[in-house]
């Protein structure tokens, strides 16, 4: 197994275990005895971990999570997307391939080219392509079972489910859409009609917190075979090479 696959598996296992541990731990806590600041930190932490689950599934869709074992790769991706929002891996895989193959065209399921519509309309159209009755039924069933679990600790346990399951998923969907779809691809709509996606100019630590480097979107589209944790180093190399080329051109002009 390659070093990137080992690293990817280790990081994926960490995200999954933290997600599961925080889920059952927070569902058993009595909210009335907790300060609101701690509840807010827990909510934001759950949102970040929720996004992390999708990123694991996203790497699996590119077959880079466990590149040497496609079957294991896809099973882990299905687990991550199932826990994320009861999403079917096969459907997400097909949609994401179309996103890369037909970027910013009518064949791109993530793109919304109608410039009359703003970010909210684009978000609604984006969500509508991934939500269906069967998926929502699975998701609501899961939340119902978690509410039964939480009710063992508090008669108001369903509030814990709303705070630490439902709301983090909603916030995560907004995070993924804004950082990974809207901001990188809005420049490909008219009147700009750029040929490639943009990247958010964020330092690596902030890019990680913002969306697990999903904001380095041009690098991802140019090199989809890189895992999410490889993007910062690749971006730094590309920028350094670009700077060196620019310096070389300036030296040539100065000596001409």
Short mmCIF file of C-alpha atoms in Angstrom, two decimals:
data_model
loop_
_atom_site.label_atom_id
_atom_site.label_comp_id
_atom_site.label_asym_id
_atom_site.label_seq_id
_atom_site.Cartn_x
_atom_site.Cartn_y
_atom_site.Cartn_z
CA UNK A 1 0.00 0.00 0.00
CA UNK A 2 1.36 3.42 -0.96
CA UNK A 3 2.22 6.13 1.56
CA UNK A 4 -0.70 8.39 0.45
CA UNK A 5 -3.15 5.50 0.91
CA UNK A 6 -1.80 4.74 4.39
CA UNK A 7 -2.05 8.41 5.33
CA UNK A 8 -5.52 8.65 3.84
CA UNK A 9 -6.73 5.60 5.76
CA UNK A 10 -5.27 6.92 9.02
CA UNK A 11 -6.87 10.35 8.59
CA UNK A 12 -10.17 8.82 7.48
CA UNK A 13 -10.23 6.51 10.50
CA UNK A 14 -9.50 9.49 12.76
CA UNK A 15 -12.35 11.52 11.27
CA UNK A 16 -14.74 8.57 11.49
CA UNK A 17 -13.87 7.72 15.11
CA UNK A 18 -14.10 11.36 16.20
CA UNK A 19 -17.45 11.66 14.42
CA UNK A 20 -18.84 8.54 16.10
CA UNK A 21 -17.39 9.35 19.51
CA UNK A 22 -18.66 12.92 19.51
CA UNK A 23 -22.07 11.78 18.25
CA UNK A 24 -22.85 9.33 21.04
CA UNK A 25 -21.10 11.44 23.65
CA UNK A 26 -23.05 14.60 22.82
CA UNK A 27 -26.38 12.79 22.49
CA UNK A 28 -26.02 11.57 26.08
CA UNK A 29 -25.25 15.00 27.57
CA UNK A 30 -27.88 17.01 29.48
CA UNK A 31 -27.97 20.30 27.59
CA UNK A 32 -29.47 22.23 30.48
CA UNK A 33 -26.32 21.86 32.54
CA UNK A 34 -23.94 23.03 29.79
CA UNK A 35 -22.88 26.64 29.07
CA UNK A 36 -23.97 27.90 25.66
CA UNK A 37 -20.34 28.54 24.70
CA UNK A 38 -19.53 24.84 25.08
CA UNK A 39 -22.62 23.88 23.07
CA UNK A 40 -21.52 26.25 20.30
CA UNK A 41 -18.01 24.78 20.21
CA UNK A 42 -19.50 21.26 20.08
CA UNK A 43 -21.82 22.30 17.23
CA UNK A 44 -18.96 23.77 15.20
CA UNK A 45 -16.78 20.74 15.88
CA UNK A 46 -19.55 18.40 14.75
CA UNK A 47 -19.99 20.49 11.59
CA UNK A 48 -16.30 20.20 10.76
CA UNK A 49 -16.35 16.44 11.32
CA UNK A 50 -19.50 16.16 9.23
CA UNK A 51 -17.71 17.91 6.37
CA UNK A 52 -14.76 15.59 6.94
CA UNK A 53 -16.99 12.59 6.26
CA UNK A 54 -17.93 14.02 2.87
CA UNK A 55 -14.28 14.71 2.06
CA UNK A 56 -13.47 11.06 2.79
CA UNK A 57 -16.29 10.04 0.45
CA UNK A 58 -15.05 12.54 -2.13
CA UNK A 59 -11.56 11.01 -2.13
CA UNK A 60 -13.18 7.60 -2.50
CA UNK A 61 -15.11 8.86 -5.54
CA UNK A 62 -11.77 9.71 -7.12
CA UNK A 63 -10.45 6.27 -6.14
CA UNK A 64 -7.54 7.81 -4.23
CA UNK A 65 -8.62 6.81 -0.72
CA UNK A 66 -7.23 3.29 -1.19
CA UNK A 67 -5.98 3.46 -4.76
CA UNK A 68 -4.65 -0.09 -4.81
CA UNK A 69 -7.92 -1.71 -3.66
CA UNK A 70 -10.95 -0.35 -5.50
CA UNK A 71 -13.41 -2.56 -3.63
CA UNK A 72 -12.22 -1.41 -0.21
CA UNK A 73 -12.00 2.16 -1.47
CA UNK A 74 -15.65 2.11 -2.58
CA UNK A 75 -16.91 0.42 0.57
CA UNK A 76 -15.24 3.06 2.74
CA UNK A 77 -16.64 5.78 0.49
CA UNK A 78 -20.14 4.31 0.77
CA UNK A 79 -19.78 4.21 4.57
CA UNK A 80 -18.63 7.83 4.73
CA UNK A 81 -21.39 9.17 2.46
CA UNK A 82 -23.98 7.00 4.18
CA UNK A 83 -23.06 8.43 7.58
CA UNK A 84 -22.80 11.92 6.11
CA UNK A 85 -26.37 12.14 4.79
CA UNK A 86 -27.56 8.65 3.73
CA UNK A 87 -26.22 9.41 0.24
CA UNK A 88 -25.85 6.52 -2.23
CA UNK A 89 -22.22 6.17 -3.28
CA UNK A 90 -22.97 5.04 -6.85
CA UNK A 91 -25.18 8.05 -7.61
CA UNK A 92 -22.68 10.48 -6.09
CA UNK A 93 -19.85 8.84 -8.05
CA UNK A 94 -21.71 9.29 -11.34
CA UNK A 95 -22.66 12.91 -10.58
CA UNK A 96 -19.11 13.78 -9.55
CA UNK A 97 -17.64 12.25 -12.68
CA UNK A 98 -20.01 14.40 -14.73
CA UNK A 99 -18.93 17.43 -12.69
CA UNK A 100 -15.31 16.86 -13.69
CA UNK A 101 -15.96 15.71 -17.27
CA UNK A 102 -18.45 18.48 -18.13
CA UNK A 103 -17.25 21.25 -15.85
CA UNK A 104 -19.35 24.43 -15.99
CA UNK A 105 -21.63 23.15 -18.77
CA UNK A 106 -25.20 21.89 -18.88
CA UNK A 107 -23.85 18.41 -18.22
CA UNK A 108 -22.34 19.50 -14.89
CA UNK A 109 -24.85 18.62 -12.11
CA UNK A 110 -23.15 21.01 -9.66
CA UNK A 111 -23.14 24.05 -11.94
CA UNK A 112 -25.92 26.62 -12.19
CA UNK A 113 -25.30 28.86 -15.15
CA UNK A 114 -28.32 31.15 -14.90
CA UNK A 115 -26.71 34.47 -13.96
CA UNK A 116 -30.10 35.90 -12.96
CA UNK A 117 -30.07 33.56 -9.96
CA UNK A 118 -28.01 34.36 -6.92
CA UNK A 119 -26.16 32.17 -4.48
CA UNK A 120 -29.31 31.00 -2.66
CA UNK A 121 -31.04 29.82 -5.84
CA UNK A 122 -27.87 28.01 -6.88
CA UNK A 123 -27.70 26.34 -3.46
CA UNK A 124 -31.30 25.15 -3.72
CA UNK A 125 -30.70 23.77 -7.22
CA UNK A 126 -27.51 22.10 -6.01
CA UNK A 127 -29.28 20.42 -3.09
CA UNK A 128 -32.25 19.34 -5.20
CA UNK A 129 -29.95 17.22 -7.38
CA UNK A 130 -28.74 15.19 -4.41
CA UNK A 131 -31.91 14.85 -2.32
CA UNK A 132 -34.69 12.39 -3.04
CA UNK A 133 -37.47 10.71 -1.14
CA UNK A 134 -35.59 7.46 -0.49
CA UNK A 135 -32.49 9.27 0.77
CA UNK A 136 -34.55 11.56 3.03
CA UNK A 137 -36.46 8.55 4.39
CA UNK A 138 -33.20 6.85 5.35
CA UNK A 139 -31.87 10.05 6.91
CA UNK A 140 -35.03 10.69 8.96
CA UNK A 141 -35.12 7.07 10.09
CA UNK A 142 -31.55 7.37 11.31
CA UNK A 143 -32.31 10.57 13.20
CA UNK A 144 -35.38 8.93 14.71
CA UNK A 145 -33.30 6.03 16.03
CA UNK A 146 -30.75 8.46 17.44
CA UNK A 147 -33.56 10.39 19.13
CA UNK A 148 -34.67 7.16 20.83
CA UNK A 149 -31.10 6.65 22.03
CA UNK A 150 -30.86 10.24 23.30
CA UNK A 151 -34.23 9.90 25.09
CA UNK A 152 -32.63 7.28 27.34
CA UNK A 153 -30.65 10.12 28.92
CA UNK A 154 -33.14 12.98 28.72
CA UNK A 155 -36.84 13.34 27.81
CA UNK A 156 -35.74 16.25 25.58
CA UNK A 157 -33.07 14.17 23.85
CA UNK A 158 -34.47 15.00 20.42
CA UNK A 159 -33.05 18.51 20.89
CA UNK A 160 -29.58 16.95 21.08
CA UNK A 161 -30.26 15.26 17.73
CA UNK A 162 -31.31 18.56 16.17
CA UNK A 163 -28.26 20.38 17.56
CA UNK A 164 -25.58 17.76 16.91
CA UNK A 165 -26.94 15.87 13.87
CA UNK A 166 -29.44 17.89 11.87
CA UNK A 167 -27.91 21.34 12.22
CA UNK A 168 -24.30 20.19 11.56
CA UNK A 169 -25.46 18.49 8.36
CA UNK A 170 -27.22 21.65 7.20
CA UNK A 171 -24.21 23.84 8.04
CA UNK A 172 -21.87 21.35 6.39
CA UNK A 173 -23.89 21.40 3.17
CA UNK A 174 -23.61 25.19 3.11
CA UNK A 175 -19.88 24.97 3.85
CA UNK A 176 -19.26 22.48 1.06
CA UNK A 177 -21.40 24.43 -1.40
CA UNK A 178 -19.88 27.85 -0.71
CA UNK A 179 -16.23 26.77 -0.42
CA UNK A 180 -16.26 23.89 -2.88
CA UNK A 181 -18.78 24.94 -5.53
CA UNK A 182 -20.00 28.52 -5.51
CA UNK A 183 -16.80 30.48 -4.90
CA UNK A 184 -14.57 28.31 -7.17
CA UNK A 185 -17.05 28.07 -10.06
CA UNK A 186 -18.94 31.36 -10.04
CA UNK A 187 -16.29 32.89 -12.32
CA UNK A 188 -17.21 30.32 -14.96
CA UNK A 189 -20.64 31.86 -15.35
CA UNK A 190 -21.31 34.73 -17.72
CA UNK A 191 -20.04 37.37 -18.19
CA UNK A 192 -16.60 36.14 -17.04
CA UNK A 193 -16.85 32.63 -18.56
CA UNK A 194 -13.50 31.55 -17.19
CA UNK A 195 -12.16 28.29 -18.54
CA UNK A 196 -11.07 26.91 -15.16
CA UNK A 197 -12.21 26.94 -11.57
CA UNK A 198 -10.71 29.38 -9.08
CA UNK A 199 -8.90 28.57 -5.84
CA UNK A 200 -9.37 30.42 -2.59
CA UNK A 201 -6.16 32.16 -1.59
CA UNK A 202 -6.03 30.85 1.97
CA UNK A 203 -3.08 29.75 4.10
CA UNK A 204 -2.98 25.99 4.59
CA UNK A 205 -4.18 26.07 8.22
CA UNK A 206 -7.22 28.18 7.34
CA UNK A 207 -7.91 26.14 4.21
CA UNK A 208 -8.03 23.03 6.39
CA UNK A 209 -10.53 24.55 8.80
CA UNK A 210 -12.57 26.15 6.02
CA UNK A 211 -13.28 22.89 4.19
CA UNK A 212 -10.42 20.35 4.30
CA UNK A 213 -8.66 22.16 1.43
CA UNK A 214 -11.72 21.92 -0.84
CA UNK A 215 -11.10 25.59 -1.55
CA UNK A 216 -7.92 24.69 -3.45
CA UNK A 217 -10.31 23.84 -6.22
CA UNK A 218 -8.35 24.61 -9.35
CA UNK A 219 -5.55 22.36 -8.13
CA UNK A 220 -8.12 19.65 -7.46
CA UNK A 221 -9.59 19.90 -10.96
CA UNK A 222 -6.14 19.98 -12.55
CA UNK A 223 -4.91 17.01 -10.50
CA UNK A 224 -7.95 15.01 -9.30
CA UNK A 225 -5.69 12.09 -8.43
CA UNK A 226 -4.33 13.94 -5.39
CA UNK A 227 -5.84 13.25 -1.98
CA UNK A 228 -7.24 16.21 -0.04
CA UNK A 229 -4.25 16.37 2.32
CA UNK A 230 -1.82 16.49 -0.63
CA UNK A 231 -3.28 19.67 -2.14
CA UNK A 232 -1.49 22.27 0.05
CA UNK A 233 1.99 20.94 -0.79
CA UNK A 234 1.09 20.68 -4.48
CA UNK A 235 -0.26 24.23 -4.47
CA UNK A 236 2.91 25.50 -2.77
CA UNK A 237 5.08 23.76 -5.38
CA UNK A 238 3.06 25.21 -8.25
CA UNK A 239 3.27 28.71 -6.82
CA UNK A 240 7.02 28.37 -6.24
CA UNK A 241 7.57 27.12 -9.80
CA UNK A 242 5.46 29.98 -11.13
CA UNK A 243 7.47 32.48 -9.11
CA UNK A 244 10.74 31.02 -10.36
CA UNK A 245 9.54 31.20 -13.97
CA UNK A 246 8.48 34.81 -13.45
CA UNK A 247 11.87 35.69 -11.96
CA UNK A 248 13.58 34.01 -14.92
CA UNK A 249 11.57 36.08 -17.38
CA UNK A 250 12.42 39.27 -15.50
CA UNK A 251 16.14 38.40 -15.55
CA UNK A 252 15.98 37.78 -19.29
CA UNK A 253 14.30 41.13 -19.84
CA UNK A 254 16.84 42.88 -17.65
CA UNK A 255 19.78 41.47 -19.61
CA UNK A 256 18.23 41.89 -23.06
#
